[in-house]
CSV table of C-alpha atoms in Angstrom, one decimal:
chain,number,residue,atom,x,y,z
A,1,MET,CA,0.0,-0.1,0.2
A,2,SER,CA,1.5,3.5,-1.1
A,3,GLU,CA,2.2,6.5,1.3
A,4,VAL,CA,0.2,8.9,0.8
A,5,GLN,CA,2.3,12.1,0.5
A,6,PRO,CA,2.4,15.1,3.0
A,7,LYS,CA,0.6,18.1,1.6
A,8,SER,CA,3.4,21.5,0.4
A,9,GLU,CA,2.3,24.8,2.4
A,10,LYS,CA,1.4,25.9,-0.7
A,11,GLN,CA,-1.1,23.1,-2.0
A,12,GLU,CA,-1.7,23.3,1.6
A,13,ASP,CA,-2.5,27.3,2.0
A,14,ALA,CA,-4.7,27.1,-2.5
A,15,GLU,CA,-6.8,25.5,-0.5
A,16,ALA,CA,-7.9,27.5,1.9
A,17,VAL,CA,-9.4,30.4,-0.6
A,18,VAL,CA,-10.9,27.3,-2.7
A,19,ASP,CA,-12.8,27.0,1.3
A,20,VAL,CA,-13.8,30.2,2.2
A,21,PHE,CA,-14.7,31.0,-1.4
A,22,ARG,CA,-16.8,28.1,-1.3
A,23,LYS,CA,-18.2,29.4,1.5
A,24,ASP,CA,-18.9,33.3,0.7
A,25,LEU,CA,-20.7,32.0,-2.3
A,26,GLY,CA,-22.7,29.0,-1.6
A,27,PRO,CA,-24.7,28.1,-3.6
A,28,PHE,CA,-23.1,29.9,-7.1
A,29,VAL,CA,-19.5,27.8,-6.4
A,30,VAL,CA,-21.6,24.6,-6.0
A,31,ALA,CA,-23.6,25.1,-9.5
A,32,ALA,CA,-19.5,26.8,-10.5
A,33,GLU,CA,-18.4,22.9,-10.4
A,34,THR,CA,-19.8,21.4,-11.8
A,35,THR,CA,-20.5,23.5,-15.3
A,36,ARG,CA,-18.4,22.5,-18.1
A,37,MET,CA,-18.1,26.2,-18.8
A,38,ALA,CA,-14.2,27.0,-17.7
A,39,MET,CA,-15.2,29.8,-14.9
A,40,LEU,CA,-12.7,31.9,-12.4
A,41,PHE,CA,-12.8,35.0,-9.6
A,42,THR,CA,-10.0,37.6,-9.2
A,43,ASP,CA,-9.6,39.6,-6.8
A,44,ALA,CA,-9.8,43.0,-8.1
A,45,LYS,CA,-8.6,44.7,-5.1
A,46,ALA,CA,-4.8,43.1,-5.4
A,47,PRO,CA,-2.1,44.1,-7.7
A,48,GLY,CA,-2.6,42.2,-11.0
A,49,ASP,CA,-5.8,40.4,-9.9
A,50,PRO,CA,-4.7,37.3,-8.7
A,51,ILE,CA,-7.0,34.2,-9.0
A,52,VAL,CA,-8.8,33.3,-6.0
A,53,TYR,CA,-11.2,30.9,-7.7
A,54,ALA,CA,-11.0,27.9,-10.7
A,55,ASN,CA,-13.4,25.7,-10.9
A,56,ASP,CA,-12.3,22.5,-11.9
A,57,SER,CA,-13.8,23.2,-15.9
A,58,PHE,CA,-10.5,25.7,-16.3
A,59,LEU,CA,-8.5,23.3,-14.6
A,60,LYS,CA,-9.5,20.7,-17.2
A,61,LEU,CA,-9.1,23.3,-20.1
A,62,THR,CA,-6.0,24.8,-19.1
A,63,GLY,CA,-4.1,21.9,-18.0
A,64,TYR,CA,-3.0,23.5,-15.0
A,65,ASP,CA,-3.8,22.3,-11.3
A,66,ARG,CA,-5.4,24.5,-8.5
A,67,ASN,CA,-2.4,25.3,-6.4
A,68,GLU,CA,-0.6,27.0,-10.0
A,69,ALA,CA,-3.5,29.3,-10.8
A,70,LEU,CA,-4.3,29.8,-7.2
A,71,GLY,CA,-2.6,33.2,-6.3
A,72,LYS,CA,-0.7,33.8,-9.8
A,73,SER,CA,-2.5,36.6,-12.3
A,74,PHE,CA,-4.7,35.0,-15.3
A,75,ASN,CA,-2.4,36.2,-18.1
A,76,SER,CA,1.0,35.4,-15.6
A,77,LEU,CA,-0.5,31.6,-17.0
A,78,LEU,CA,-0.4,32.4,-20.7
A,79,GLU,CA,2.5,34.8,-21.0
A,80,GLN,CA,5.5,32.2,-21.8
A,81,ARG,CA,2.7,30.5,-24.8
A,82,VAL,CA,0.6,33.8,-25.7
A,83,ASP,CA,1.5,36.4,-28.4
A,84,PRO,CA,2.2,39.7,-26.3
A,85,GLU,CA,0.1,42.1,-28.1
A,86,VAL,CA,-2.8,39.3,-26.6
A,87,ILE,CA,-1.7,39.5,-23.1
A,88,GLU,CA,-2.0,43.6,-23.5
A,89,LYS,CA,-5.0,43.5,-24.8
A,90,ILE,CA,-6.6,40.9,-21.9
A,91,LYS,CA,-5.0,43.4,-19.3
A,92,SER,CA,-7.0,46.7,-21.4
A,93,GLU,CA,-9.9,44.7,-21.5
A,94,PHE,CA,-10.1,44.1,-17.8
A,95,GLU,CA,-9.5,47.7,-17.7
A,96,LYS,CA,-12.0,48.4,-19.4
A,97,CYS,CA,-15.1,46.0,-17.2
A,98,GLU,CA,-16.1,48.9,-14.9
A,99,ASN,CA,-19.3,49.6,-15.5
A,100,HIS,CA,-20.1,46.9,-18.4
A,101,ASP,CA,-18.7,43.2,-19.4
A,102,ASN,CA,-15.9,42.2,-22.1
A,103,ASN,CA,-15.3,39.3,-24.1
A,104,LEU,CA,-12.4,38.5,-27.1
A,105,ASP,CA,-11.5,35.4,-28.5
A,106,ILE,CA,-7.1,34.7,-27.7
A,107,ASP,CA,-5.6,31.6,-28.6
A,108,TYR,CA,-2.9,30.5,-26.9
A,109,ASN,CA,-0.8,26.9,-25.4
A,110,ARG,CA,-2.3,25.2,-22.7
A,111,LYS,CA,-0.1,24.0,-20.2
A,112,ASP,CA,1.2,21.3,-22.4
A,113,GLY,CA,2.2,23.4,-25.2
A,114,SER,CA,-1.2,22.1,-27.3
A,115,THR,CA,-3.3,25.8,-29.7
A,116,LEU,CA,-6.3,26.4,-27.6
A,117,PHE,CA,-8.6,29.1,-29.4
A,118,VAL,CA,-11.2,30.7,-26.7
A,119,SER,CA,-13.9,33.1,-25.7
A,120,VAL,CA,-13.4,35.4,-22.9
A,121,PHE,CA,-15.6,36.7,-21.7
A,122,ILE,CA,-14.8,40.4,-18.3
A,123,SER,CA,-17.7,40.5,-15.9
A,124,PRO,CA,-16.7,43.1,-12.5
A,125,VAL,CA,-18.3,42.0,-9.2
A,126,TRP,CA,-19.3,44.7,-7.1
A,127,ASP,CA,-19.9,45.3,-3.2
A,128,GLU,CA,-22.2,47.0,-1.1
A,129,SER,CA,-21.3,49.9,-1.8
A,130,GLY,CA,-20.4,49.4,-5.0
A,131,GLU,CA,-16.9,49.0,-5.5
A,132,ILE,CA,-15.5,46.1,-7.4
A,133,VAL,CA,-14.0,44.2,-5.9
A,134,GLN,CA,-13.7,40.8,-7.9
A,135,HIS,CA,-13.7,40.0,-11.7
A,136,PHE,CA,-15.7,37.5,-13.0
A,137,VAL,CA,-13.9,35.1,-16.1
A,138,SER,CA,-15.0,32.3,-18.2
A,139,PHE,CA,-14.0,30.6,-21.0
A,140,MET,CA,-16.2,28.9,-24.1
A,141,ASP,CA,-13.8,26.6,-25.9
A,142,ILE,CA,-14.6,28.3,-29.7
A,143,THR,CA,-11.1,25.7,-31.0
A,144,LYS,CA,-13.2,23.6,-32.8
A,145,HIS,CA,-15.2,26.9,-34.3
A,146,LYS,CA,-11.8,28.4,-35.1
A,147,GLU,CA,-10.1,25.9,-36.7
A,148,ALA,CA,-13.5,25.4,-39.0
A,149,GLN,CA,-14.1,29.7,-39.5
A,150,ASN,CA,-9.6,29.2,-40.7
A,151,LYS,CA,-10.5,25.8,-43.4
A,152,SER,CA,-13.3,27.9,-45.1
A,153,GLU,CA,-11.9,31.2,-45.4
A,154,MET,CA,-8.7,28.9,-46.8
A,155,PHE,CA,-11.4,27.3,-49.1
A,156,ILE,CA,-12.4,30.7,-50.5
A,157,ASP,CA,-8.8,31.8,-51.1
A,158,GLU,CA,-8.5,28.4,-52.8
A,159,LEU,CA,-11.2,29.0,-55.0
A,160,ASN,CA,-10.0,31.6,-56.8
A,161,HIS,CA,-7.2,30.9,-57.1
A,162,ARG,CA,-8.8,27.2,-58.7
A,163,VAL,CA,-11.2,29.6,-60.9
A,164,LYS,CA,-8.6,31.8,-61.7
A,165,ASN,CA,-6.9,29.2,-63.2
A,166,THR,CA,-9.7,27.8,-65.2
A,167,LEU,CA,-10.6,31.0,-67.0
A,168,ALA,CA,-7.2,30.9,-68.0
A,169,THR,CA,-7.1,27.2,-69.4
A,170,VAL,CA,-10.8,28.8,-71.2
A,171,GLN,CA,-9.4,32.1,-72.6
A,172,ALA,CA,-6.5,30.1,-73.8
A,173,ILE,CA,-8.5,27.1,-75.6
A,174,VAL,CA,-10.0,29.1,-77.3
A,175,TRP,CA,-7.4,31.9,-78.5
A,176,GLN,CA,-5.1,29.7,-79.3
A,177,SER,CA,-8.5,27.2,-81.2
A,178,PHE,CA,-9.8,30.7,-83.6
A,179,LYS,CA,-5.9,31.0,-83.8
A,180,LYS,CA,-5.5,27.7,-85.2
A,181,SER,CA,-8.1,27.4,-87.1
A,182,SER,CA,-10.7,29.8,-89.5
A,183,ASP,CA,-13.6,26.7,-90.0
A,184,ILE,CA,-16.2,27.4,-86.9
A,185,GLN,CA,-16.9,24.0,-86.8
A,186,ILE,CA,-13.2,22.6,-86.6
A,187,VAL,CA,-12.7,25.3,-83.7
A,188,ARG,CA,-15.9,23.9,-81.8
A,189,GLU,CA,-15.2,20.9,-81.5
A,190,SER,CA,-12.0,21.2,-80.5
A,191,ILE,CA,-13.1,23.4,-77.5
A,192,ASP,CA,-16.4,21.3,-77.0
A,193,SER,CA,-13.0,18.5,-76.6
A,194,ARG,CA,-11.3,19.9,-74.2
A,195,LEU,CA,-13.4,22.3,-72.2
A,196,PHE,CA,-14.9,19.0,-71.6
A,197,ALA,CA,-12.8,16.9,-69.9
A,198,LEU,CA,-12.2,19.6,-67.7
A,199,SER,CA,-15.7,19.6,-66.4
A,200,ARG,CA,-14.6,15.8,-66.2
A,201,SER,CA,-11.4,16.8,-63.5
A,202,HIS,CA,-14.1,19.1,-61.9
A,203,ASP,CA,-16.8,16.8,-61.3
A,204,LEU,CA,-14.7,14.3,-59.7
A,205,LEU,CA,-12.8,16.8,-57.4
A,206,THR,CA,-16.4,17.9,-56.3
A,207,ARG,CA,-17.1,14.6,-55.6
A,208,GLU,CA,-14.0,14.3,-53.5
A,209,HIS,CA,-15.2,17.8,-52.1
A,210,TRP,CA,-11.0,19.1,-53.4
A,211,ASN,CA,-9.7,17.3,-51.0
A,212,GLY,CA,-7.3,15.7,-53.8
A,213,VAL,CA,-7.7,13.1,-55.8
A,214,SER,CA,-6.3,9.6,-57.5
A,215,PHE,CA,-4.4,9.6,-60.4
A,216,ARG,CA,-5.8,6.8,-61.9
A,217,ASP,CA,-8.9,8.1,-60.6
A,218,LEU,CA,-8.3,11.1,-62.7
A,219,VAL,CA,-7.4,9.0,-66.1
A,220,ASN,CA,-10.6,6.6,-65.6
A,221,GLU,CA,-12.6,9.7,-65.8
A,222,VAL,CA,-10.8,11.5,-68.3
A,223,LEU,CA,-10.5,9.1,-70.9
A,224,GLU,CA,-13.9,7.7,-70.7
A,225,PRO,CA,-14.9,9.0,-73.7
A,226,PHE,CA,-12.1,7.2,-75.3
A,227,GLY,CA,-13.6,4.0,-73.8
A,228,VAL,CA,-10.8,3.6,-71.4
A,229,ALA,CA,-13.8,2.1,-69.1
A,230,GLY,CA,-15.6,0.7,-72.0
A,231,ASP,CA,-15.1,-2.0,-75.1
A,232,GLY,CA,-12.0,-0.2,-75.4
A,233,ALA,CA,-10.6,-1.0,-72.1
A,234,ALA,CA,-8.8,-3.8,-73.9
A,235,ARG,CA,-6.8,-0.6,-75.9
A,236,PHE,CA,-5.5,0.9,-72.5
A,237,VAL,CA,-2.6,-0.6,-70.3
A,238,ILE,CA,-2.2,1.2,-67.3
A,239,THR,CA,0.2,1.4,-64.2
A,240,GLY,CA,1.1,2.3,-61.3
A,241,ARG,CA,0.0,2.6,-57.8
A,242,ASN,CA,-2.9,4.8,-56.4
A,243,VAL,CA,-1.4,8.1,-56.4
A,244,ARG,CA,-3.0,10.9,-54.7
A,245,ILE,CA,-3.2,13.8,-56.0
A,246,SER,CA,-3.7,17.8,-55.5
A,247,PRO,CA,-5.9,19.3,-57.6
A,248,GLN,CA,-4.7,22.6,-59.2
A,249,THR,CA,-2.5,19.2,-60.9
A,250,ALA,CA,-5.3,17.2,-61.3
A,251,LEU,CA,-6.8,20.2,-63.5
A,252,ALA,CA,-3.3,20.8,-65.4
A,253,LEU,CA,-2.9,16.5,-66.3
A,254,GLY,CA,-7.0,16.0,-67.3
A,255,VAL,CA,-6.1,18.3,-70.3
A,256,ALA,CA,-2.6,17.2,-70.7
A,257,LEU,CA,-4.4,13.3,-70.6
A,258,ASN,CA,-7.8,14.7,-73.4
A,259,GLU,CA,-4.5,15.8,-75.3
A,260,LEU,CA,-3.2,13.4,-75.3
A,261,ALA,CA,-5.5,10.8,-76.5
A,262,THR,CA,-7.2,13.3,-79.2
A,263,ASN,CA,-4.1,13.3,-80.5
A,264,ALA,CA,-3.7,9.4,-80.5
A,265,LEU,CA,-8.1,9.3,-81.8
A,266,LYS,CA,-7.0,11.4,-84.9
A,267,TYR,CA,-3.4,10.2,-86.3
A,268,GLY,CA,-1.6,7.5,-82.9
A,269,ALA,CA,-2.9,3.9,-81.6
A,270,LEU,CA,-6.3,4.9,-80.8
A,271,SER,CA,-6.6,5.9,-84.4
A,272,ASN,CA,-6.3,2.1,-85.8
A,273,GLU,CA,-8.3,-1.1,-84.4
A,274,ALA,CA,-5.0,-2.3,-83.6
A,275,GLY,CA,-3.4,0.0,-81.5
A,276,CYS,CA,-2.8,0.7,-77.7
A,277,VAL,CA,-1.7,3.4,-75.4
A,278,LEU,CA,0.8,2.1,-72.1
A,279,ILE,CA,0.2,4.7,-69.4
A,280,GLU,CA,1.9,4.5,-66.0
A,281,TRP,CA,3.4,6.6,-63.4
A,282,ALA,CA,4.9,6.9,-59.9
A,283,VAL,CA,6.0,8.5,-57.2
A,284,ALA,CA,10.1,8.7,-57.6
A,285,PRO,CA,12.1,9.4,-54.9
A,286,MET,CA,14.9,12.7,-55.2
A,287,PRO,CA,17.1,14.9,-53.3
A,288,ALA,CA,15.1,18.1,-54.2
A,289,GLY,CA,11.8,16.6,-53.4
A,290,ASN,CA,10.0,13.6,-54.4
A,291,ARG,CA,8.8,13.1,-58.6
A,292,LEU,CA,5.7,12.2,-60.3
A,293,ILE,CA,6.5,10.7,-63.4
A,294,ILE,CA,4.1,9.9,-66.2
A,295,ARG,CA,4.5,7.8,-68.9
A,296,TRP,CA,2.5,7.9,-71.9
A,297,GLN,CA,3.6,5.7,-74.5
A,298,GLU,CA,1.3,4.3,-77.8
A,299,LYS,CA,1.7,1.0,-79.5
A,300,ASP,CA,0.8,-0.6,-83.9
A,301,GLY,CA,-1.0,2.4,-84.1
A,302,PRO,CA,0.8,4.2,-87.7
A,303,THR,CA,3.8,4.4,-88.8
A,304,VAL,CA,3.8,8.3,-86.6
A,305,ALA,CA,6.6,11.1,-88.3
A,306,PRO,CA,7.3,13.8,-86.5
A,307,PRO,CA,5.1,16.9,-86.0
A,308,SER,CA,6.8,19.5,-88.4
A,309,ARG,CA,6.0,22.3,-86.1
A,310,LYS,CA,3.7,22.4,-82.1
A,311,GLY,CA,0.4,21.9,-82.3
A,312,PHE,CA,-2.1,23.7,-79.8
A,313,GLY,CA,-1.5,20.5,-78.3
A,314,SER,CA,1.6,20.5,-77.4
A,315,GLN,CA,1.2,24.6,-76.5
A,316,VAL,CA,-1.7,22.9,-74.1
A,317,ILE,CA,0.4,20.1,-71.9
A,318,GLU,CA,2.7,22.3,-72.4
A,319,ARG,CA,2.1,25.3,-70.6
A,320,GLY,CA,-0.1,23.5,-68.1
A,321,LEU,CA,2.8,21.7,-67.0
A,322,CYS,CA,5.9,23.9,-67.3
A,323,HIS,CA,4.1,27.1,-66.5
A,324,GLU,CA,1.7,26.0,-63.7
A,325,LEU,CA,3.6,22.9,-61.8
A,326,ALA,CA,7.0,23.7,-62.7
A,327,GLY,CA,7.7,19.8,-64.6
A,328,THR,CA,8.8,19.1,-67.3
A,329,VAL,CA,7.3,17.1,-70.5
A,330,HIS,CA,9.3,15.2,-73.5
A,331,LEU,CA,7.1,14.4,-76.4
A,332,ASP,CA,9.1,11.6,-78.7
A,333,PHE,CA,7.6,10.8,-81.9
A,334,PRO,CA,9.3,6.5,-83.0
A,335,GLU,CA,8.1,5.4,-85.7
A,336,GLU,CA,6.0,2.8,-83.7
A,337,GLY,CA,4.2,5.3,-81.0
A,338,ALA,CA,4.1,8.4,-79.7
A,339,VAL,CA,5.7,8.7,-76.5
A,340,CYS,CA,5.4,11.6,-73.8
A,341,THR,CA,7.5,11.8,-70.5
A,342,ILE,CA,5.8,13.9,-68.3
A,343,ASP,CA,8.0,14.6,-64.2
A,344,ILE,CA,6.2,16.9,-62.8
A,345,PRO,CA,7.0,17.9,-59.0
A,346,ALA,CA,4.7,15.6,-56.5
A,347,PRO,CA,2.6,17.7,-54.4
A,348,GLU,CA,2.5,17.6,-50.4
A,349,CYS,CA,-0.7,15.4,-50.4
A,350,ALA,CA,1.2,13.1,-53.1
A,351,HIS,CA,1.2,10.5,-51.9
A,352,VAL,CA,0.6,6.1,-52.3
A,353,GLU,CA,-2.1,4.7,-50.2
């Protein structure tokens, strides 16, 4: 049986203060001790507004023991864990609440260093003569609300960025389509195909709540019109582990895959009955950061010759992958079929599942 350790003088003094406070306020203290809301009282007449009562919810919320809190000013519990500007704001709120209540939202670390966001309510307590003798302070944990708010703000910023990128891509598609041809029907088909691919990428990202997507799912989604999941499935050989990519990467790769498939349907392996396309990818560890390497290889199609000039499809691929993702694209045209090798930085959210 373990020996009971004697209480320290400091702990006995702290408990004595609580006992006196409990007797003075009676039923209120009983209610304060049973509520889940963190509460404390400070001595407004003493320098620094020292804490004279702290309920269990406050101790649980902050991680302090009662004997660590009693006798200390509220600010002294925060000074090592809060921005000095916040400390000054709290001091100001205590000074301003002579005639009315005040509240403010602050963030700081608990005793163990973990982050905490709270809404602090400060109210004066008067004696019979009208003198402020104490301050009542309550705390509401708003950590989840604050995190949700931050996430919402980040989402709005990201959405604005995506919209701007999408509009820039649409603008480039329309401009270059008209630049490359004066035939309205050809221009219309070109624009429709590319915007349709962009919309399919958006649909996939929306289903995943824009939290990134599986590259394999992106391949299946964008290439579905080319038969990747239907009767033409045998014409696609897809190899690669399930790598998740960021929304920005998915949009750029979706457009690139559509361009490659469109060219294959017009001139390459998908333009005859025997051709096929090999698609493979892997995340390659590099000293400067992981890289996502994607290879598109066409086989058994018509004999291929290098194009005499760079087409719009090549420009779209290079614009999206080189400029937007800081990657590299190599397009080769051996006789047996076109080969495209894409090398881009693996986003932070890219990982092997």
